[in-house]
Tab-separated table of C-alpha atoms in Angstrom:
chain	number	residue	atom	x	y	z
A	1	MET	CA	25.291	-20.475	18.464
A	2	LYS	CA	23.969	-17.111	19.666
A	3	SER	CA	20.493	-18.554	20.261
A	4	SER	CA	22.004	-21.594	21.947
A	5	LEU	CA	23.951	-19.393	24.363
A	6	GLY	CA	20.758	-17.508	25.143
A	7	GLU	CA	18.890	-20.752	25.814
A	8	ASP	CA	21.701	-21.884	28.122
A	9	GLY	CA	21.217	-18.778	30.288
A	10	ALA	CA	24.159	-16.626	29.198
A	11	VAL	CA	22.154	-13.417	28.758
A	12	GLU	CA	20.787	-12.845	32.281
A	13	PRO	CA	24.129	-12.811	34.162
A	14	LEU	CA	25.622	-10.525	31.496
A	15	VAL	CA	22.804	-8.046	32.069
A	16	GLU	CA	23.471	-8.143	35.825
A	17	MET	CA	27.168	-7.524	35.183
A	18	PHE	CA	26.281	-4.558	32.977
A	19	LYS	CA	24.045	-3.021	35.629
A	20	SER	CA	26.435	-3.504	38.567
A	21	GLY	CA	29.946	-3.808	37.095
A	22	ASN	CA	32.673	-1.224	36.707
A	23	HIS	CA	33.501	0.613	33.484
A	24	GLU	CA	35.771	-2.124	32.119
A	25	ALA	CA	33.169	-4.801	32.870
A	26	LYS	CA	30.413	-2.742	31.227
A	27	HIS	CA	32.544	-2.335	28.098
A	28	SER	CA	33.175	-6.083	27.785
A	29	VAL	CA	29.554	-6.977	28.568
A	30	LEU	CA	28.206	-4.553	25.968
A	31	ALA	CA	30.502	-6.081	23.332
A	32	ALA	CA	29.127	-9.551	24.137
A	33	LEU	CA	25.516	-8.397	24.283
A	34	ARG	CA	25.902	-6.550	20.979
A	35	ASN	CA	26.662	-9.881	19.320
A	36	LEU	CA	24.051	-11.864	21.221
A	37	SER	CA	21.253	-9.314	20.667
A	38	SER	CA	21.245	-9.868	16.908
A	39	SER	CA	19.279	-13.045	17.690
A	40	LEU	CA	15.588	-12.142	18.024
A	41	GLN	CA	15.189	-14.761	20.748
A	42	ASN	CA	17.971	-13.143	22.776
A	43	ALA	CA	16.551	-9.674	22.088
A	44	GLU	CA	13.344	-10.720	23.829
A	45	ILE	CA	15.311	-12.101	26.783
A	46	LEU	CA	17.201	-8.809	27.060
A	47	ILE	CA	13.968	-6.793	27.052
A	48	ASN	CA	12.489	-9.095	29.703
A	49	CYS	CA	15.612	-8.554	31.817
A	50	GLY	CA	14.922	-4.819	31.839
A	51	ILE	CA	17.955	-3.697	29.866
A	52	THR	CA	16.058	-1.123	27.779
A	53	GLY	CA	15.883	1.497	30.529
A	54	SER	CA	19.533	0.967	31.498
A	55	LEU	CA	20.696	1.440	27.890
A	56	LEU	CA	18.663	4.625	27.482
A	57	GLN	CA	19.992	5.950	30.782
A	58	LEU	CA	23.531	5.325	29.528
A	59	LEU	CA	22.801	7.150	26.264
A	60	CYS	CA	21.467	10.136	28.190
A	61	SER	CA	24.599	10.303	30.362
A	62	VAL	CA	27.035	13.172	29.808
A	63	THR	CA	29.743	11.657	31.988
A	64	SER	CA	32.903	11.559	29.888
A	65	VAL	CA	33.994	8.148	31.164
A	66	LEU	CA	30.785	6.594	29.827
A	67	MET	CA	30.970	8.166	26.367
A	68	THR	CA	32.789	5.178	24.878
A	69	LEU	CA	29.894	2.941	25.949
A	70	ARG	CA	27.229	4.916	24.086
A	71	GLU	CA	27.834	3.478	20.615
A	72	PRO	CA	27.571	-0.222	21.597
A	73	ALA	CA	24.554	0.647	23.786
A	74	ALA	CA	22.826	2.290	20.795
A	75	ALA	CA	23.687	-0.725	18.605
A	76	ILE	CA	22.062	-3.073	21.148
A	77	LEU	CA	18.945	-0.870	21.228
A	78	SER	CA	18.804	-1.091	17.445
A	79	ASN	CA	18.912	-4.897	17.663
A	80	ILE	CA	16.402	-5.409	20.457
A	81	ALA	CA	13.925	-2.977	18.829
A	82	GLU	CA	13.275	-5.660	16.209
A	83	SER	CA	11.222	-7.467	18.857
A	84	ASP	CA	7.736	-6.049	19.335
A	85	ARG	CA	8.181	-6.501	23.091
A	86	ILE	CA	10.004	-3.169	22.973
A	87	LEU	CA	6.551	-1.584	22.654
A	88	LEU	CA	5.944	-2.449	26.314
A	89	HIS	CA	8.409	0.356	27.125
A	90	ARG	CA	6.223	3.231	25.980
A	91	ASP	CA	8.770	5.943	26.748
A	92	ALA	CA	11.602	4.253	24.835
A	93	ALA	CA	10.793	5.723	21.417
A	94	PRO	CA	10.315	9.355	22.614
A	95	GLN	CA	13.594	9.118	24.549
A	96	MET	CA	15.470	7.860	21.485
A	97	LEU	CA	13.924	10.665	19.434
A	98	SER	CA	15.113	13.276	21.937
A	99	LEU	CA	18.664	11.947	21.633
A	100	LEU	CA	18.876	12.181	17.840
A	101	ASN	CA	20.240	15.715	17.562
A	102	LEU	CA	22.544	15.227	20.549
A	103	SER	CA	24.395	12.254	19.104
A	104	CYS	CA	27.222	11.608	16.658
A	105	PRO	CA	26.348	10.170	13.198
A	106	VAL	CA	27.097	6.542	14.143
A	107	ILE	CA	24.742	6.686	17.138
A	108	GLN	CA	22.151	8.631	15.113
A	109	LEU	CA	22.037	5.778	12.617
A	110	HIS	CA	21.551	3.177	15.369
A	111	LEU	CA	18.755	5.255	16.930
A	112	LEU	CA	17.015	5.817	13.601
A	113	ARG	CA	17.143	2.099	12.851
A	114	ALA	CA	15.718	1.349	16.296
A	115	LEU	CA	12.899	3.852	15.778
A	116	ASN	CA	12.170	2.368	12.359
A	117	SER	CA	11.880	-1.105	13.866
A	118	ILE	CA	9.586	0.186	16.613
A	119	CYS	CA	7.325	2.082	14.205
A	120	GLY	CA	7.265	-0.793	11.728
A	121	HIS	CA	5.670	-3.279	14.147
A	122	THR	CA	2.077	-4.130	13.251
A	123	ASN	CA	0.746	-3.023	16.652
A	124	ALA	CA	2.807	0.192	16.862
A	125	LYS	CA	0.068	2.722	16.114
A	126	ARG	CA	0.232	4.184	19.639
A	127	ALA	CA	4.025	4.380	19.506
A	128	ARG	CA	3.901	6.231	16.172
A	129	ALA	CA	1.341	8.671	17.578
A	130	LYS	CA	3.542	9.363	20.591
A	131	ILE	CA	6.560	10.094	18.381
A	132	ARG	CA	4.466	12.481	16.270
A	133	GLN	CA	3.203	14.207	19.425
A	134	ASN	CA	6.828	14.765	20.399
A	135	GLY	CA	7.523	16.536	17.094
A	136	GLY	CA	8.963	13.544	15.277
A	137	VAL	CA	8.134	14.649	11.719
A	138	GLN	CA	9.424	18.194	12.258
A	139	LEU	CA	12.621	16.826	13.768
A	140	LEU	CA	13.187	14.505	10.786
A	141	LEU	CA	12.675	17.059	7.989
A	142	PRO	CA	16.214	18.565	8.282
A	143	PHE	CA	17.617	15.059	7.682
A	144	LEU	CA	16.386	15.314	4.063
A	145	ARG	CA	19.527	17.388	3.447
A	146	GLU	CA	21.787	14.949	5.310
A	147	LYS	CA	25.025	14.059	3.464
A	148	ASN	CA	25.302	10.623	5.099
A	149	VAL	CA	23.175	8.444	2.822
A	150	GLY	CA	22.530	5.796	5.481
A	151	ILE	CA	21.182	8.393	7.911
A	152	LYS	CA	19.109	10.092	5.201
A	153	VAL	CA	17.513	6.791	4.102
A	154	ALA	CA	16.798	5.805	7.724
A	155	ALA	CA	15.195	9.215	8.373
A	156	LEU	CA	13.077	8.920	5.205
A	157	ASN	CA	11.985	5.429	6.228
A	158	LEU	CA	10.987	6.704	9.668
A	159	MET	CA	9.061	9.588	8.104
A	160	PHE	CA	7.251	7.034	5.956
A	161	HIS	CA	6.295	4.938	8.995
A	162	LEU	CA	5.141	7.983	10.991
A	163	SER	CA	2.920	9.234	8.175
A	164	LYS	CA	1.215	5.905	7.441
A	165	ASP	CA	-1.716	6.788	9.677
A	166	ALA	CA	-1.294	10.584	9.705
A	167	SER	CA	-1.073	11.731	6.085
A	168	GLN	CA	-2.817	15.047	6.725
A	169	GLU	CA	-0.424	15.833	9.570
A	170	LEU	CA	2.512	15.197	7.227
A	171	ALA	CA	0.965	17.460	4.575
A	172	GLU	CA	0.629	20.282	7.103
A	173	GLN	CA	4.312	20.105	8.048
A	174	ILE	CA	5.987	19.426	4.719
A	175	ARG	CA	6.864	22.419	2.533
A	176	GLU	CA	7.543	22.828	-1.176
A	177	THR	CA	11.269	22.881	-0.436
A	178	HIS	CA	10.928	19.420	1.123
A	179	LEU	CA	8.834	18.169	-1.805
A	180	ASP	CA	11.497	19.484	-4.171
A	181	ILE	CA	14.208	17.531	-2.331
A	182	LEU	CA	12.117	14.339	-2.497
A	183	VAL	CA	11.464	14.759	-6.227
A	184	LYS	CA	15.177	15.347	-6.862
A	185	ILE	CA	16.095	12.192	-4.942
A	186	ILE	CA	13.669	10.218	-7.107
A	187	ALA	CA	14.704	11.850	-10.396
A	188	SER	CA	18.480	11.873	-9.874
A	189	PRO	CA	20.468	8.936	-11.309
A	190	THR	CA	22.859	8.955	-8.330
A	191	PRO	CA	20.753	7.719	-5.348
A	192	GLY	CA	20.330	3.986	-4.939
A	193	ILE	CA	17.092	2.018	-4.909
A	194	ALA	CA	16.784	2.265	-1.103
A	195	GLU	CA	16.904	6.073	-1.125
A	196	LYS	CA	14.498	6.387	-4.060
A	197	ALA	CA	12.072	3.874	-2.528
A	198	ALA	CA	12.082	5.776	0.784
A	199	ALA	CA	11.431	9.125	-0.950
A	200	VAL	CA	8.613	7.650	-3.056
A	201	GLY	CA	7.220	6.044	0.110
A	202	VAL	CA	6.955	9.413	1.856
A	203	LEU	CA	5.175	10.942	-1.174
A	204	SER	CA	2.796	7.974	-1.267
A	205	ASN	CA	1.553	8.839	2.236
A	206	LEU	CA	0.606	12.425	1.384
A	207	PRO	CA	-3.181	12.905	0.995
A	208	VAL	CA	-4.325	12.434	-2.614
A	209	SER	CA	-6.984	15.110	-2.119
A	210	ASP	CA	-4.374	17.867	-1.547
A	211	LYS	CA	-4.508	19.726	-4.875
A	212	ASN	CA	-1.556	21.997	-4.064
A	213	ILE	CA	0.735	19.000	-3.589
A	214	THR	CA	-0.574	17.444	-6.813
A	215	LYS	CA	0.031	20.705	-8.694
A	216	PHE	CA	3.589	20.970	-7.401
A	217	LEU	CA	4.431	17.329	-8.226
A	218	THR	CA	2.910	17.709	-11.696
A	219	GLN	CA	4.890	20.864	-12.429
A	220	ALA	CA	8.028	19.148	-11.118
A	221	ASN	CA	7.530	16.489	-13.843
A	222	LEU	CA	7.392	13.660	-11.327
A	223	LEU	CA	4.977	11.621	-13.458
A	224	PRO	CA	7.357	10.695	-16.329
A	225	VAL	CA	10.095	9.996	-13.773
A	226	LEU	CA	7.868	7.488	-11.962
A	227	ILE	CA	6.930	5.768	-15.213
A	228	SER	CA	10.612	5.501	-16.191
A	229	LEU	CA	11.358	3.944	-12.796
A	230	LEU	CA	8.501	1.492	-13.327
A	231	GLU	CA	9.858	0.550	-16.730
A	232	ALA	CA	13.367	0.020	-15.329
A	233	ASN	CA	12.379	-2.045	-12.293
A	234	ILE	CA	9.143	-3.924	-12.949
A	235	SER	CA	10.779	-6.867	-14.709
A	236	ALA	CA	14.154	-6.663	-12.954
A	237	SER	CA	15.275	-9.346	-10.509
A	238	PRO	CA	13.109	-8.895	-7.413
A	239	SER	CA	14.373	-7.576	-4.084
A	240	PRO	CA	12.561	-6.181	-1.025
A	241	GLN	CA	13.707	-2.653	-1.899
A	242	LYS	CA	12.495	-2.913	-5.504
A	243	MET	CA	9.182	-4.315	-4.299
A	244	TRP	CA	8.793	-1.352	-1.919
A	245	LEU	CA	9.718	1.064	-4.724
A	246	LEU	CA	7.071	-0.403	-7.042
A	247	GLU	CA	4.467	-0.315	-4.261
A	248	GLY	CA	5.259	3.336	-3.608
A	249	ILE	CA	5.094	4.254	-7.296
A	250	ALA	CA	1.758	2.454	-7.703
A	251	SER	CA	0.455	4.352	-4.678
A	252	VAL	CA	1.652	7.778	-5.911
A	253	LEU	CA	0.100	7.126	-9.338
A	254	THR	CA	-3.355	7.051	-7.730
A	255	ARG	CA	-2.851	10.822	-7.234
A	256	PHE	CA	-2.504	11.350	-11.008
A	257	THR	CA	-5.572	9.255	-11.910
A	258	VAL	CA	-8.189	10.796	-9.596
A	259	PRO	CA	-11.604	10.683	-11.321
A	260	TRP	CA	-12.460	14.336	-10.650
A	261	ASP	CA	-9.581	15.624	-12.820
A	262	LYS	CA	-9.910	14.359	-16.409
A	263	LYS	CA	-7.126	16.693	-17.571
A	264	LEU	CA	-4.706	15.121	-15.096
A	265	GLN	CA	-5.881	11.659	-16.118
A	266	SER	CA	-5.217	12.527	-19.766
A	267	LEU	CA	-1.724	13.696	-18.824
A	268	ALA	CA	-1.017	10.411	-17.018
A	269	VAL	CA	-2.392	8.284	-19.870
A	270	GLY	CA	-0.476	10.412	-22.384
A	271	HIS	CA	2.737	9.530	-20.546
A	272	GLY	CA	1.880	5.845	-21.005
A	273	VAL	CA	0.776	4.969	-17.482
A	274	LEU	CA	-2.037	2.574	-18.430
A	275	PRO	CA	0.016	-0.344	-19.845
A	276	TRP	CA	2.319	-0.230	-16.822
A	277	LEU	CA	-0.618	-0.292	-14.429
A	278	VAL	CA	-1.901	-3.383	-16.222
A	279	LYS	CA	1.542	-5.000	-16.039
A	280	LEU	CA	1.687	-4.373	-12.283
A	281	LEU	CA	-1.508	-6.424	-11.942
A	282	SER	CA	0.502	-9.475	-12.966
A	283	GLU	CA	4.015	-8.719	-11.732
A	284	GLY	CA	3.645	-6.538	-8.637
A	285	SER	CA	3.158	-7.420	-4.974
A	286	VAL	CA	-0.404	-7.638	-3.676
A	287	LYS	CA	-0.155	-4.037	-2.421
A	288	ALA	CA	1.089	-2.831	-5.811
A	289	LYS	CA	-1.711	-4.775	-7.491
A	290	SER	CA	-4.257	-3.135	-5.208
A	291	LYS	CA	-3.000	0.393	-5.908
A	292	SER	CA	-2.804	-0.296	-9.652
A	293	ALA	CA	-6.378	-1.563	-9.611
A	294	THR	CA	-7.417	1.634	-7.808
A	295	SER	CA	-5.864	3.767	-10.558
A	296	LEU	CA	-7.511	1.652	-13.250
A	297	ALA	CA	-10.876	1.989	-11.493
A	298	GLN	CA	-10.468	5.760	-11.294
A	299	LEU	CA	-9.619	5.999	-14.992
A	300	SER	CA	-12.430	3.659	-16.010
A	301	GLN	CA	-15.011	5.683	-14.074
A	302	ASN	CA	-14.788	8.283	-16.838
A	303	SER	CA	-14.741	5.931	-19.833
A	304	VAL	CA	-18.487	6.204	-20.429
A	305	ALA	CA	-18.367	10.004	-20.373
A	306	LEU	CA	-15.329	10.109	-22.646
A	307	ARG	CA	-16.421	7.561	-25.225
A	308	LYS	CA	-16.688	8.841	-28.760
A	309	ALA	CA	-19.667	8.233	-30.980
A	310	LYS	CA	-19.402	5.567	-33.630
A	311	SER	CA	-18.886	6.643	-37.191
A	312	PRO	CA	-22.157	7.568	-38.950
A	313	ARG	CA	-23.964	4.576	-40.412
A	314	TRP	CA	-23.929	5.997	-43.921
A	315	LEU	CA	-20.140	5.606	-44.177
A	316	CYS	CA	-19.150	2.928	-46.681
A	317	VAL	CA	-16.291	1.636	-44.524
A	318	PRO	CA	-17.390	0.343	-41.089
A	319	PRO	CA	-15.209	0.933	-38.016
A	320	SER	CA	-12.415	-1.607	-37.615
A	321	ALA	CA	-12.782	-4.432	-35.128
A	322	GLU	CA	-9.579	-3.283	-33.424
A	323	SER	CA	-11.010	0.112	-32.505
A	324	TYR	CA	-14.538	-1.022	-31.636
A	325	CYS	CA	-15.173	-1.764	-27.928
A	326	ILE	CA	-17.721	-4.445	-27.097
A	327	VAL	CA	-18.371	-3.002	-23.622
A	328	HIS	CA	-18.776	0.689	-24.350
A	329	ASP	CA	-20.336	0.041	-27.778
A	330	TYR	CA	-18.113	2.786	-29.175
A	331	GLN	CA	-14.750	3.260	-30.824
A	332	CYS	CA	-12.500	3.236	-27.785
A	333	THR	CA	-8.783	3.797	-27.462
A	334	ILE	CA	-6.616	3.780	-24.374
A	335	LYS	CA	-5.703	7.446	-24.755
A	336	SER	CA	-9.159	8.772	-25.623
A	337	THR	CA	-11.421	6.834	-23.241
A	338	PHE	CA	-9.063	5.100	-20.753
A	339	CYS	CA	-10.832	1.861	-21.648
A	340	LEU	CA	-10.006	-1.167	-19.485
A	341	VAL	CA	-11.013	-3.538	-22.278
A	342	LYS	CA	-8.657	-1.952	-24.809
A	343	ALA	CA	-5.923	-1.827	-22.156
A	344	GLY	CA	-6.233	-5.594	-21.653
A	345	ALA	CA	-6.957	-5.170	-17.944
A	346	VAL	CA	-10.024	-7.385	-17.496
A	347	ASN	CA	-8.272	-10.784	-17.490
A	348	PRO	CA	-5.469	-9.820	-15.049
A	349	LEU	CA	-8.027	-8.193	-12.742
A	350	VAL	CA	-10.047	-11.407	-12.633
A	351	LYS	CA	-6.837	-13.403	-12.142
A	352	ILE	CA	-6.174	-11.522	-8.889
A	353	LEU	CA	-9.587	-12.582	-7.549
A	354	GLU	CA	-8.705	-16.186	-8.384
A	355	GLY	CA	-5.528	-16.001	-6.261
A	356	GLU	CA	-5.062	-16.732	-2.564
A	357	GLU	CA	-4.295	-13.187	-1.394
A	358	ARG	CA	-7.371	-11.150	-0.550
A	359	GLU	CA	-5.818	-7.726	0.138
A	360	ALA	CA	-6.399	-6.433	-3.406
A	361	ASP	CA	-9.978	-7.716	-3.776
A	362	GLY	CA	-11.672	-4.426	-2.907
A	363	ALA	CA	-9.742	-2.352	-5.447
A	364	VAL	CA	-10.113	-5.008	-8.165
A	365	LEU	CA	-13.874	-5.195	-7.634
A	366	GLU	CA	-14.149	-1.406	-7.855
A	367	ALA	CA	-12.392	-1.576	-11.226
A	368	LEU	CA	-14.636	-4.384	-12.524
A	369	ALA	CA	-17.711	-2.558	-11.232
A	370	THR	CA	-17.004	0.301	-13.654
A	371	LEU	CA	-17.712	-2.147	-16.496
A	372	VAL	CA	-21.257	-2.785	-15.280
A	373	GLN	CA	-22.408	0.811	-14.764
A	374	ASP	CA	-26.039	1.448	-15.599
A	375	GLU	CA	-25.457	2.396	-19.244
A	376	ILE	CA	-23.159	-0.525	-20.097
A	377	TRP	CA	-24.007	-3.289	-17.608
A	378	GLU	CA	-25.134	-5.797	-20.225
A	379	ASN	CA	-21.985	-5.702	-22.374
A	380	GLY	CA	-19.796	-5.333	-19.284
A	381	SER	CA	-21.344	-8.448	-17.759
A	382	ARG	CA	-20.458	-10.422	-20.867
A	383	ALA	CA	-16.871	-9.138	-20.812
A	384	ILE	CA	-16.426	-10.191	-17.169
A	385	GLU	CA	-17.999	-13.592	-17.843
A	386	LYS	CA	-15.741	-14.108	-20.860
A	387	ALA	CA	-12.714	-13.566	-18.595
A	388	SER	CA	-13.976	-16.352	-16.267
A	389	GLY	CA	-15.082	-13.699	-13.836
A	390	VAL	CA	-18.234	-15.381	-12.534
A	391	HIS	CA	-16.353	-18.153	-10.738
A	392	ALA	CA	-13.903	-15.608	-9.313
A	393	LEU	CA	-16.733	-13.374	-8.074
A	394	LEU	CA	-18.489	-16.309	-6.452
A	395	ARG	CA	-15.258	-17.177	-4.686
A	396	VAL	CA	-14.972	-13.669	-3.223
A	397	ALA	CA	-18.661	-13.735	-2.288
A	398	GLU	CA	-17.983	-16.900	-0.325
A	399	ALA	CA	-14.649	-16.132	1.347
A	400	GLY	CA	-13.829	-12.407	1.005
A	401	GLU	CA	-14.022	-9.542	3.496
A	402	LEU	CA	-17.521	-8.147	4.036
A	403	THR	CA	-17.037	-5.058	1.840
A	404	SER	CA	-15.594	-7.258	-0.920
A	405	GLN	CA	-18.452	-9.740	-0.557
A	406	ASP	CA	-20.930	-6.889	-0.879
A	407	LYS	CA	-19.325	-5.520	-4.060
A	408	ALA	CA	-18.906	-8.991	-5.615
A	409	ILE	CA	-22.591	-9.770	-5.015
A	410	TRP	CA	-23.561	-6.373	-6.490
A	411	ILE	CA	-21.665	-7.228	-9.689
A	412	LEU	CA	-23.108	-10.760	-9.736
A	413	GLU	CA	-26.631	-9.373	-9.511
A	414	ARG	CA	-26.058	-7.503	-12.783
A	415	ILE	CA	-24.442	-10.515	-14.423
A	416	PHE	CA	-27.375	-12.765	-13.488
A	417	ARG	CA	-29.861	-10.396	-15.075
A	418	LEU	CA	-28.910	-12.060	-18.379
A	419	GLU	CA	-30.625	-15.354	-19.136
A	420	GLU	CA	-27.515	-16.824	-20.756
A	421	HIS	CA	-25.619	-16.407	-17.486
A	422	ARG	CA	-28.465	-17.728	-15.376
A	423	GLU	CA	-28.545	-20.885	-17.473
A	424	GLN	CA	-24.784	-21.417	-17.367
A	425	TYR	CA	-23.997	-20.497	-13.751
A	426	GLY	CA	-27.308	-20.604	-11.870
A	427	GLY	CA	-26.790	-24.187	-10.711
A	428	ILE	CA	-23.388	-23.615	-9.121
A	429	ALA	CA	-24.361	-20.238	-7.671
A	430	GLN	CA	-27.645	-21.033	-5.957
A	431	ALA	CA	-26.338	-23.316	-3.186
A	432	LEU	CA	-23.587	-20.851	-2.275
A	433	LEU	CA	-25.952	-17.874	-2.310
A	434	ILE	CA	-28.620	-19.596	-0.229
A	435	ASP	CA	-26.004	-20.634	2.331
A	436	LEU	CA	-24.620	-17.090	2.392
A	437	ALA	CA	-28.101	-15.629	2.829
A	438	GLN	CA	-28.715	-17.908	5.803
A	439	LYS	CA	-25.314	-17.699	7.509
A	440	GLY	CA	-23.685	-14.535	6.143
A	441	ASP	CA	-23.919	-10.931	7.266
A	442	PRO	CA	-27.488	-9.560	7.117
A	443	VAL	CA	-26.322	-6.599	5.013
A	444	LEU	CA	-25.792	-8.991	2.083
A	445	LYS	CA	-29.297	-10.455	2.110
A	446	PRO	CA	-31.183	-7.875	-0.003
A	447	MET	CA	-28.806	-8.164	-2.968
A	448	ILE	CA	-28.618	-11.954	-2.633
A	449	GLY	CA	-32.391	-11.925	-2.667
A	450	ARG	CA	-32.374	-10.129	-6.016
A	451	ILE	CA	-30.052	-12.741	-7.509
A	452	LEU	CA	-32.216	-15.564	-6.162
A	453	ALA	CA	-35.216	-13.836	-7.723
A	454	HIS	CA	-33.384	-13.745	-11.074
A	455	LEU	CA	-32.796	-17.480	-10.634
A	456	GLN	CA	-36.525	-17.874	-9.862
A	457	LEU	CA	-35.748	-19.232	-6.406
A	458	LEU	CA	-37.403	-16.338	-4.593
A	459	GLN	CA	-40.418	-14.152	-5.162
A	460	THR	CA	-39.690	-10.490	-5.894
A	461	GLN	CA	-41.879	-9.427	-2.963
A	462	SER	CA	-39.841	-11.487	-0.501
A	463	SER	CA	-38.673	-9.971	2.799
A	464	TYR	CA	-35.087	-10.413	1.546
A	465	PHE	CA	-35.449	-7.101	-0.313
């Protein structure tokens, strides 16, 4: 009915009445527009009618007679901000930001929701930058101590949006006291999923390379808290908030699995992170899958260095099949070598490549690439092939993003070094590879040339190299 009224032309005359009418008329019009603006179609009509500036002007007014109009005006702004046409008004977001500390809690919540909608639009990078330039992050930090949960969650969400493309800027402004508040929100049993997800989201945007932040979060025992949250929510009935929470946790866990800190990796694996990362590959969103694959890749980068020598050959009892790893040719365990094979990660990684979503391809390929490092490429190739990985890699080589194509072809080159794989898959691969060499990006041609040489379809001295 709301959309129908908008289509019948009810919005435009109401806007004119709001701009030119007396106080009583404005009050009635705002009540009607508040209802109508919850329709996205009507929100766009309202923006096109130029109501944004008039609403902001009303919010900035200090005239006592207009004070009663400020709350419905802020509510309408919150509704119309869900349309990305609001981005055409480049000064709207900074003006709303400037009003935050001058408004009552009800209006603050409307403004925060409006700013969240604005910053959440896919093409809002410039708007987010403008809010940051106007001190947005610094202005939001005091809201971490806000008693009103709705306002606190909205402020955390906005901080998350603002830091998506400015993680270093966030790190420079956030203090240990703020980190402590965020950790307590996540660890406390009282806050709801929305509040925890928002706090985890902010932490997920902090730069992984900042060792001081990592040290603080480690000493604050955040790691076991995150794993407990994973355990409690990964198989629970899905909701957008739970999905966001799991995505944030998967992202923060990449901080505790960085390849340059084996001690930190051991701590994470000791807390049982590896099985949950593997489970996220099957049950998480594509973003959670991507972040989980990144953590698995980082852990697996050190598996070769950490592997333990096999028992001496003179022992009467050979090592058990359960402990022996076919890829690393050593006795691997999850805790001692962070082995992807022992963790059961290879099949779910390949499964992601077989799916329709391509966002996680890059991280998955990085993880699989650790199984074909120079020292273990032969056994790793067999493990990937056994998991039906050749078909999946060929699919990415054909239809993935350029960086994913490049990595998939790099892995395929190692797989096709083995005669058994050339015999089994050479026929289905050659047509695709030749077509890709002729029509694909030139950067792929040298590695494709190597594969074609393995398949004896190209001389090793060819210009492809």
